[in-house]
Amino acid sequence: MNIIFLGPPGAGKGTQAVRVCEWLGIPQISTGDILRRAIKEGTPTGLAAKAYIDRGDLVPDSVVIDIVRERLAQPDCKSGYLLDGFPRTVAQAEALASFAKIDKVVDIDVDDQVLVDRLSGRRVCLTCGGTYHTSQLNGSTRCERCGAELIQRDDDKPETVLSRLKVYHAQTAPLIDFYKERGLLVTVDGSLSMDDCFAAILSHLGA
Ligand code: AP5
Ligand code: MG
Ligand code: ZN
């Protein structure tokens, strides 16, 4: 099954993607994670993307479309994949339709006020993609899954969070109608607990 997770920053796309991908045995493809790794490694793509990400803007369509096209050509995507954070503009969705067949789009819906709190307390693992909130870490700074040191993302500063939310409403939210019109959209309430949200997603996927 080829799946897209849609939703605002902090909705829980990454959190649920890790669990759903483990459950279904498919790769999680997060354009945000790929770009952050490129920045860390200092690749040309990373250098080009950094200023956009730091401002909370979207990286140009051409850059992310090429990343996803190459990634989906890898052998581990043959039996399905989950796109987390792509597409994010109508142009990306149209490009994707030219090289991939999507079976289901899960929109994880959460109000803006909740998102600001979630993002300001978020800690992430750059090694395995694990995502945590300070409220569940009991002061620990290590990833429970792989032991790596957790970091706070540079774009989780309050000003940047607000501009990411604006960008989401202006450029990404239109994809809700885009996929509704194509009969692919299901919506889950992302303000549920992590377990209830996971169960709701699996039931929509028939998994
Ligand atoms: P990206 O990394 O994709 O960030 P994002 O979409 O802003 O989404 P987040 O990762 O912030 O949120 P999430 O929904 O994954 O939430 P999470 O599970 O972590 O993109 C970053 C940047 O890269 C973009 O701004 C852009 O510049 C660039 N980029 C990436 N893709 C691009 C594209 N396609 N085109 C152009 N540019 C692109 O959860 C958040 C927090 O909430 C965590 O602390 C978690 O523990 C907590 N939490 C999660 N679920 C729950 C729950 N049910 N209850 C309570 N707490 C919860
Ligand atoms: Mg994420
Ligand atoms: Zn980890």
mmCIF file of C-alpha atoms and ligand atoms in Angstrom:
data_model
loop_
_atom_site.group_PDB
_atom_site.id
_atom_site.type_symbol
_atom_site.label_atom_id
_atom_site.label_comp_id
_atom_site.label_asym_id
_atom_site.label_seq_id
_atom_site.Cartn_x
_atom_site.Cartn_y
_atom_site.Cartn_z
ATOM 1 C CA MET A 1 0.000 0.000 0.000
ATOM 2 C CA ASN A 2 1.265 3.477 -0.950
ATOM 3 C CA ILE A 3 0.206 5.985 1.692
ATOM 4 C CA ILE A 4 0.474 9.757 2.228
ATOM 5 C CA PHE A 5 0.296 11.418 5.648
ATOM 6 C CA LEU A 6 -1.034 14.947 5.390
ATOM 7 C CA GLY A 7 -1.404 17.377 8.282
ATOM 8 C CA PRO A 8 -0.020 20.522 9.862
ATOM 9 C CA PRO A 9 3.367 20.707 11.610
ATOM 10 C CA GLY A 10 3.096 18.890 14.929
ATOM 11 C CA ALA A 11 -0.005 16.886 13.980
ATOM 12 C CA GLY A 12 1.828 13.647 14.698
ATOM 13 C CA LYS A 13 2.726 12.567 11.163
ATOM 14 C CA GLY A 14 6.212 11.424 12.163
ATOM 15 C CA THR A 15 5.058 9.828 15.424
ATOM 16 C CA GLN A 16 2.356 7.772 13.702
ATOM 17 C CA ALA A 17 4.448 7.085 10.592
ATOM 18 C CA VAL A 18 7.095 5.244 12.624
ATOM 19 C CA ARG A 19 4.433 2.996 14.172
ATOM 20 C CA VAL A 20 2.427 2.400 10.992
ATOM 21 C CA CYS A 21 5.575 1.592 9.008
ATOM 22 C CA GLU A 22 6.728 -0.915 11.647
ATOM 23 C CA TRP A 23 3.268 -2.482 11.613
ATOM 24 C CA LEU A 24 3.041 -2.749 7.824
ATOM 25 C CA GLY A 25 6.746 -3.392 7.182
ATOM 26 C CA ILE A 26 7.088 -0.510 4.725
ATOM 27 C CA PRO A 27 9.602 2.365 4.627
ATOM 28 C CA GLN A 28 8.805 5.807 6.054
ATOM 29 C CA ILE A 29 9.825 8.531 3.643
ATOM 30 C CA SER A 30 9.956 11.871 5.454
ATOM 31 C CA THR A 31 11.190 14.706 3.246
ATOM 32 C CA GLY A 32 11.845 16.726 6.409
ATOM 33 C CA ASP A 33 14.113 13.965 7.810
ATOM 34 C CA ILE A 34 15.899 13.569 4.461
ATOM 35 C CA LEU A 35 16.531 17.332 4.257
ATOM 36 C CA ARG A 36 17.744 17.534 7.872
ATOM 37 C CA ARG A 37 20.169 14.666 7.236
ATOM 38 C CA ALA A 38 21.422 16.459 4.108
ATOM 39 C CA ILE A 39 21.993 19.622 6.155
ATOM 40 C CA LYS A 40 23.887 17.662 8.807
ATOM 41 C CA GLU A 41 26.074 16.038 6.147
ATOM 42 C CA GLY A 42 26.629 19.369 4.368
ATOM 43 C CA THR A 43 25.559 18.108 0.929
ATOM 44 C CA PRO A 44 24.671 20.628 -1.833
ATOM 45 C CA THR A 45 20.967 19.846 -1.331
ATOM 46 C CA GLY A 46 21.332 20.447 2.395
ATOM 47 C CA LEU A 47 23.114 23.763 1.871
ATOM 48 C CA ALA A 48 20.388 24.916 -0.528
ATOM 49 C CA ALA A 49 17.564 23.820 1.796
ATOM 50 C CA LYS A 50 18.837 25.182 5.099
ATOM 51 C CA ALA A 51 17.759 28.821 4.745
ATOM 52 C CA TYR A 52 14.206 27.853 3.756
ATOM 53 C CA ILE A 53 13.807 25.420 6.648
ATOM 54 C CA ASP A 54 15.234 27.870 9.181
ATOM 55 C CA ARG A 55 12.680 30.472 8.087
ATOM 56 C CA GLY A 56 9.816 27.959 8.187
ATOM 57 C CA ASP A 57 9.294 28.241 4.429
ATOM 58 C CA LEU A 58 8.936 25.368 2.029
ATOM 59 C CA VAL A 59 11.987 24.180 0.125
ATOM 60 C CA PRO A 60 11.452 24.686 -3.661
ATOM 61 C CA ASP A 61 9.219 22.085 -5.300
ATOM 62 C CA SER A 62 11.865 20.975 -7.813
ATOM 63 C CA VAL A 63 14.278 20.010 -5.006
ATOM 64 C CA VAL A 64 11.854 17.862 -3.019
ATOM 65 C CA ILE A 65 10.220 16.338 -6.095
ATOM 66 C CA ASP A 66 13.625 15.063 -7.266
ATOM 67 C CA ILE A 67 14.392 13.680 -3.797
ATOM 68 C CA VAL A 68 11.114 11.747 -3.671
ATOM 69 C CA ARG A 69 11.316 10.502 -7.248
ATOM 70 C CA GLU A 70 14.762 9.026 -6.558
ATOM 71 C CA ARG A 71 13.749 7.576 -3.221
ATOM 72 C CA LEU A 72 10.641 5.835 -4.616
ATOM 73 C CA ALA A 73 12.813 4.147 -7.259
ATOM 74 C CA GLN A 74 14.699 2.243 -4.515
ATOM 75 C CA PRO A 75 13.912 -1.484 -4.237
ATOM 76 C CA ASP A 76 12.498 -1.246 -0.691
ATOM 77 C CA CYS A 77 9.575 0.824 -2.036
ATOM 78 C CA LYS A 78 8.376 -1.987 -4.312
ATOM 79 C CA SER A 79 5.958 -3.373 -1.728
ATOM 80 C CA GLY A 80 4.659 -0.055 -0.461
ATOM 81 C CA TYR A 81 5.757 3.102 1.352
ATOM 82 C CA LEU A 82 4.509 5.914 3.535
ATOM 83 C CA LEU A 83 5.171 9.514 2.480
ATOM 84 C CA ASP A 84 5.420 11.734 5.582
ATOM 85 C CA GLY A 85 5.392 15.451 4.740
ATOM 86 C CA PHE A 86 5.219 15.115 0.960
ATOM 87 C CA PRO A 87 3.451 16.380 -1.092
ATOM 88 C CA ARG A 88 2.999 19.826 0.455
ATOM 89 C CA THR A 89 1.890 21.893 -2.529
ATOM 90 C CA VAL A 90 -0.496 21.214 -5.400
ATOM 91 C CA ALA A 91 2.500 21.261 -7.778
ATOM 92 C CA GLN A 92 4.168 18.489 -5.719
ATOM 93 C CA ALA A 93 0.951 16.444 -5.698
ATOM 94 C CA GLU A 94 0.610 16.754 -9.469
ATOM 95 C CA ALA A 95 4.240 15.739 -9.997
ATOM 96 C CA LEU A 96 3.813 12.774 -7.656
ATOM 97 C CA ALA A 97 0.782 11.576 -9.622
ATOM 98 C CA SER A 98 3.003 11.350 -12.718
ATOM 99 C CA PHE A 99 5.398 8.808 -11.159
ATOM 100 C CA ALA A 100 3.493 7.088 -8.320
ATOM 101 C CA LYS A 101 0.123 5.523 -7.622
ATOM 102 C CA ILE A 102 -1.239 6.503 -4.222
ATOM 103 C CA ASP A 103 -3.798 4.270 -2.490
ATOM 104 C CA LYS A 104 -4.718 6.319 0.572
ATOM 105 C CA VAL A 105 -4.176 9.802 1.981
ATOM 106 C CA VAL A 106 -4.525 10.140 5.757
ATOM 107 C CA ASP A 107 -5.182 13.693 6.934
ATOM 108 C CA ILE A 108 -4.220 14.084 10.598
ATOM 109 C CA ASP A 109 -6.287 16.995 11.847
ATOM 110 C CA VAL A 110 -5.299 19.098 14.907
ATOM 111 C CA ASP A 111 -6.069 22.690 16.010
ATOM 112 C CA ASP A 112 -3.290 25.282 15.868
ATOM 113 C CA GLN A 113 -3.160 25.956 19.646
ATOM 114 C CA VAL A 114 -2.356 22.300 20.400
ATOM 115 C CA LEU A 115 0.344 22.287 17.724
ATOM 116 C CA VAL A 116 2.341 25.120 19.260
ATOM 117 C CA ASP A 117 2.581 23.262 22.580
ATOM 118 C CA ARG A 118 3.533 19.987 20.945
ATOM 119 C CA LEU A 119 6.287 21.513 18.847
ATOM 120 C CA SER A 120 7.855 23.550 21.613
ATOM 121 C CA GLY A 121 8.325 20.358 23.692
ATOM 122 C CA ARG A 122 9.417 18.075 20.889
ATOM 123 C CA ARG A 123 12.741 16.199 20.884
ATOM 124 C CA VAL A 124 13.847 14.089 17.924
ATOM 125 C CA CYS A 125 16.378 11.389 17.062
ATOM 126 C CA LEU A 126 18.240 12.095 13.838
ATOM 127 C CA THR A 127 19.529 8.517 13.714
ATOM 128 C CA CYS A 128 16.282 6.513 13.632
ATOM 129 C CA GLY A 129 13.568 9.165 13.223
ATOM 130 C CA GLY A 130 12.183 8.627 16.737
ATOM 131 C CA THR A 131 10.037 11.513 18.039
ATOM 132 C CA TYR A 132 9.324 12.383 21.678
ATOM 133 C CA HIS A 133 7.795 15.095 23.808
ATOM 134 C CA THR A 134 9.582 16.373 26.919
ATOM 135 C CA SER A 135 6.487 15.408 28.948
ATOM 136 C CA GLN A 136 7.167 11.694 28.222
ATOM 137 C CA LEU A 137 10.967 11.674 28.613
ATOM 138 C CA ASN A 138 11.315 12.106 32.415
ATOM 139 C CA GLY A 139 14.425 14.199 31.880
ATOM 140 C CA SER A 140 16.140 11.619 29.633
ATOM 141 C CA THR A 141 18.026 12.975 26.597
ATOM 142 C CA ARG A 142 18.527 9.644 24.794
ATOM 143 C CA CYS A 143 16.427 7.874 22.159
ATOM 144 C CA GLU A 144 14.530 4.923 23.643
ATOM 145 C CA ARG A 145 14.802 2.984 20.392
ATOM 146 C CA CYS A 146 18.461 3.401 19.414
ATOM 147 C CA GLY A 147 20.199 5.216 22.291
ATOM 148 C CA ALA A 148 21.322 8.244 20.239
ATOM 149 C CA GLU A 149 21.306 11.729 21.779
ATOM 150 C CA LEU A 150 18.026 13.564 21.161
ATOM 151 C CA ILE A 151 17.992 17.099 19.758
ATOM 152 C CA GLN A 152 15.561 20.005 19.574
ATOM 153 C CA ARG A 153 14.911 21.033 15.980
ATOM 154 C CA ASP A 154 16.040 24.559 15.051
ATOM 155 C CA ASP A 155 12.662 25.207 13.409
ATOM 156 C CA ASP A 156 10.757 24.435 16.629
ATOM 157 C CA LYS A 157 11.413 27.961 17.955
ATOM 158 C CA PRO A 158 8.075 29.771 18.572
ATOM 159 C CA GLU A 159 8.476 32.372 15.740
ATOM 160 C CA THR A 160 9.343 29.690 13.212
ATOM 161 C CA VAL A 161 6.476 27.473 14.364
ATOM 162 C CA LEU A 162 4.025 30.308 13.636
ATOM 163 C CA SER A 163 5.369 30.849 10.140
ATOM 164 C CA ARG A 164 5.262 27.084 9.455
ATOM 165 C CA LEU A 165 1.582 27.082 10.455
ATOM 166 C CA LYS A 166 0.884 30.000 8.089
ATOM 167 C CA VAL A 167 2.688 28.231 5.266
ATOM 168 C CA TYR A 168 0.700 25.062 5.991
ATOM 169 C CA HIS A 169 -2.663 26.849 5.766
ATOM 170 C CA ALA A 170 -1.729 28.743 2.601
ATOM 171 C CA GLN A 171 0.095 26.064 0.613
ATOM 172 C CA THR A 172 -0.576 22.583 2.010
ATOM 173 C CA ALA A 173 -4.172 22.650 3.293
ATOM 174 C CA PRO A 174 -5.498 22.913 -0.312
ATOM 175 C CA LEU A 175 -4.317 19.306 -0.751
ATOM 176 C CA ILE A 176 -7.179 18.186 1.489
ATOM 177 C CA ASP A 177 -9.657 19.079 -1.277
ATOM 178 C CA PHE A 178 -7.252 17.862 -3.958
ATOM 179 C CA TYR A 179 -7.283 14.326 -2.525
ATOM 180 C CA LYS A 180 -10.948 14.450 -1.462
ATOM 181 C CA GLU A 181 -11.893 15.084 -5.080
ATOM 182 C CA ARG A 182 -9.848 12.041 -6.058
ATOM 183 C CA GLY A 183 -11.615 9.850 -3.470
ATOM 184 C CA LEU A 184 -8.403 9.065 -1.572
ATOM 185 C CA LEU A 185 -8.789 11.117 1.606
ATOM 186 C CA VAL A 186 -9.545 9.858 5.095
ATOM 187 C CA THR A 187 -9.401 12.131 8.157
ATOM 188 C CA VAL A 188 -8.339 11.170 11.665
ATOM 189 C CA ASP A 189 -8.564 13.297 14.804
ATOM 190 C CA GLY A 190 -4.923 13.980 15.681
ATOM 191 C CA SER A 191 -5.824 15.412 19.080
ATOM 192 C CA LEU A 192 -6.620 11.891 20.307
ATOM 193 C CA SER A 193 -4.009 10.060 22.379
ATOM 194 C CA MET A 194 -1.135 8.544 20.371
ATOM 195 C CA ASP A 195 -2.594 5.027 20.806
ATOM 196 C CA ASP A 196 -6.128 6.030 19.790
ATOM 197 C CA CYS A 197 -4.826 7.936 16.799
ATOM 198 C CA PHE A 198 -2.771 4.888 15.745
ATOM 199 C CA ALA A 199 -5.842 2.632 16.058
ATOM 200 C CA ALA A 200 -7.951 5.069 14.003
ATOM 201 C CA ILE A 201 -5.327 5.163 11.250
ATOM 202 C CA LEU A 202 -5.033 1.367 11.099
ATOM 203 C CA SER A 203 -8.795 0.980 10.857
ATOM 204 C CA HIS A 204 -8.917 3.448 7.944
ATOM 205 C CA LEU A 205 -6.118 1.529 6.240
ATOM 206 C CA GLY A 206 -7.926 -1.760 6.831
ATOM 207 C CA ALA A 207 -4.734 -3.056 8.479
HETATM 208 P P1 AP5 B 1 8.875 18.357 8.419
HETATM 209 O O1 AP5 B 1 10.000 17.722 9.113
HETATM 210 O O2 AP5 B 1 8.006 17.520 7.580
HETATM 211 O O3 AP5 B 1 8.018 19.133 9.505
HETATM 212 P P2 AP5 B 1 6.443 19.408 9.581
HETATM 213 O O4 AP5 B 1 5.534 19.029 8.532
HETATM 214 O O5 AP5 B 1 6.409 20.841 9.957
HETATM 215 O O6 AP5 B 1 5.926 18.425 10.574
HETATM 216 P P3 AP5 B 1 6.572 18.070 11.888
HETATM 217 O O7 AP5 B 1 7.642 17.068 11.683
HETATM 218 O O8 AP5 B 1 6.937 19.340 12.604
HETATM 219 O O9 AP5 B 1 5.327 17.461 12.670
HETATM 220 P P4 AP5 B 1 4.763 15.975 12.703
HETATM 221 O O10 AP5 B 1 3.377 16.016 12.162
HETATM 222 O O11 AP5 B 1 5.697 15.001 12.123
HETATM 223 O O12 AP5 B 1 4.628 15.811 14.283
HETATM 224 P P5 AP5 B 1 5.428 14.834 15.270
HETATM 225 O O13 AP5 B 1 5.014 13.430 15.063
HETATM 226 O O14 AP5 B 1 6.872 15.146 15.245
HETATM 227 O O15 AP5 B 1 9.412 19.573 7.542
HETATM 228 C C1 AP5 B 1 10.341 20.493 8.052
HETATM 229 C C2 AP5 B 1 10.709 21.510 7.006
HETATM 230 O O16 AP5 B 1 11.341 20.856 5.890
HETATM 231 C C3 AP5 B 1 9.539 22.278 6.391
HETATM 232 O O17 AP5 B 1 9.193 23.405 7.163
HETATM 233 C C4 AP5 B 1 10.107 22.641 5.019
HETATM 234 O O18 AP5 B 1 10.969 23.741 5.098
HETATM 235 C C5 AP5 B 1 10.926 21.418 4.660
HETATM 236 N N1 AP5 B 1 10.149 20.422 3.894
HETATM 237 C C6 AP5 B 1 9.837 19.149 4.273
HETATM 238 N N2 AP5 B 1 9.084 18.527 3.365
HETATM 239 C C7 AP5 B 1 8.898 19.439 2.358
HETATM 240 C C8 AP5 B 1 8.175 19.412 1.136
HETATM 241 N N3 AP5 B 1 7.486 18.326 0.741
HETATM 242 N N4 AP5 B 1 8.204 20.530 0.366
HETATM 243 C C9 AP5 B 1 8.887 21.633 0.715
HETATM 244 N N5 AP5 B 1 9.575 21.727 1.879
HETATM 245 C C10 AP5 B 1 9.585 20.638 2.691
HETATM 246 O O19 AP5 B 1 4.784 15.301 16.674
HETATM 247 C C11 AP5 B 1 5.018 16.600 17.205
HETATM 248 C C12 AP5 B 1 5.108 16.564 18.729
HETATM 249 O O20 AP5 B 1 3.831 16.205 19.267
HETATM 250 C C13 AP5 B 1 6.093 15.528 19.296
HETATM 251 O O21 AP5 B 1 6.721 16.059 20.439
HETATM 252 C C14 AP5 B 1 5.214 14.328 19.656
HETATM 253 O O22 AP5 B 1 5.762 13.569 20.717
HETATM 254 C C15 AP5 B 1 3.906 15.024 20.058
HETATM 255 N N6 AP5 B 1 2.713 14.227 19.710
HETATM 256 C C16 AP5 B 1 2.494 13.556 18.548
HETATM 257 N N7 AP5 B 1 1.282 12.953 18.551
HETATM 258 C C17 AP5 B 1 0.703 13.268 19.761
HETATM 259 C C18 AP5 B 1 -0.550 12.941 20.360
HETATM 260 N N8 AP5 B 1 -1.472 12.173 19.756
HETATM 261 N N9 AP5 B 1 -0.796 13.430 21.593
HETATM 262 C C19 AP5 B 1 0.126 14.206 22.253
HETATM 263 N N10 AP5 B 1 1.336 14.537 21.724
HETATM 264 C C20 AP5 B 1 1.627 14.076 20.492
HETATM 265 MG MG MG B 2 7.611 15.125 11.155
HETATM 266 ZN ZN ZN B 3 16.804 6.797 17.666
#
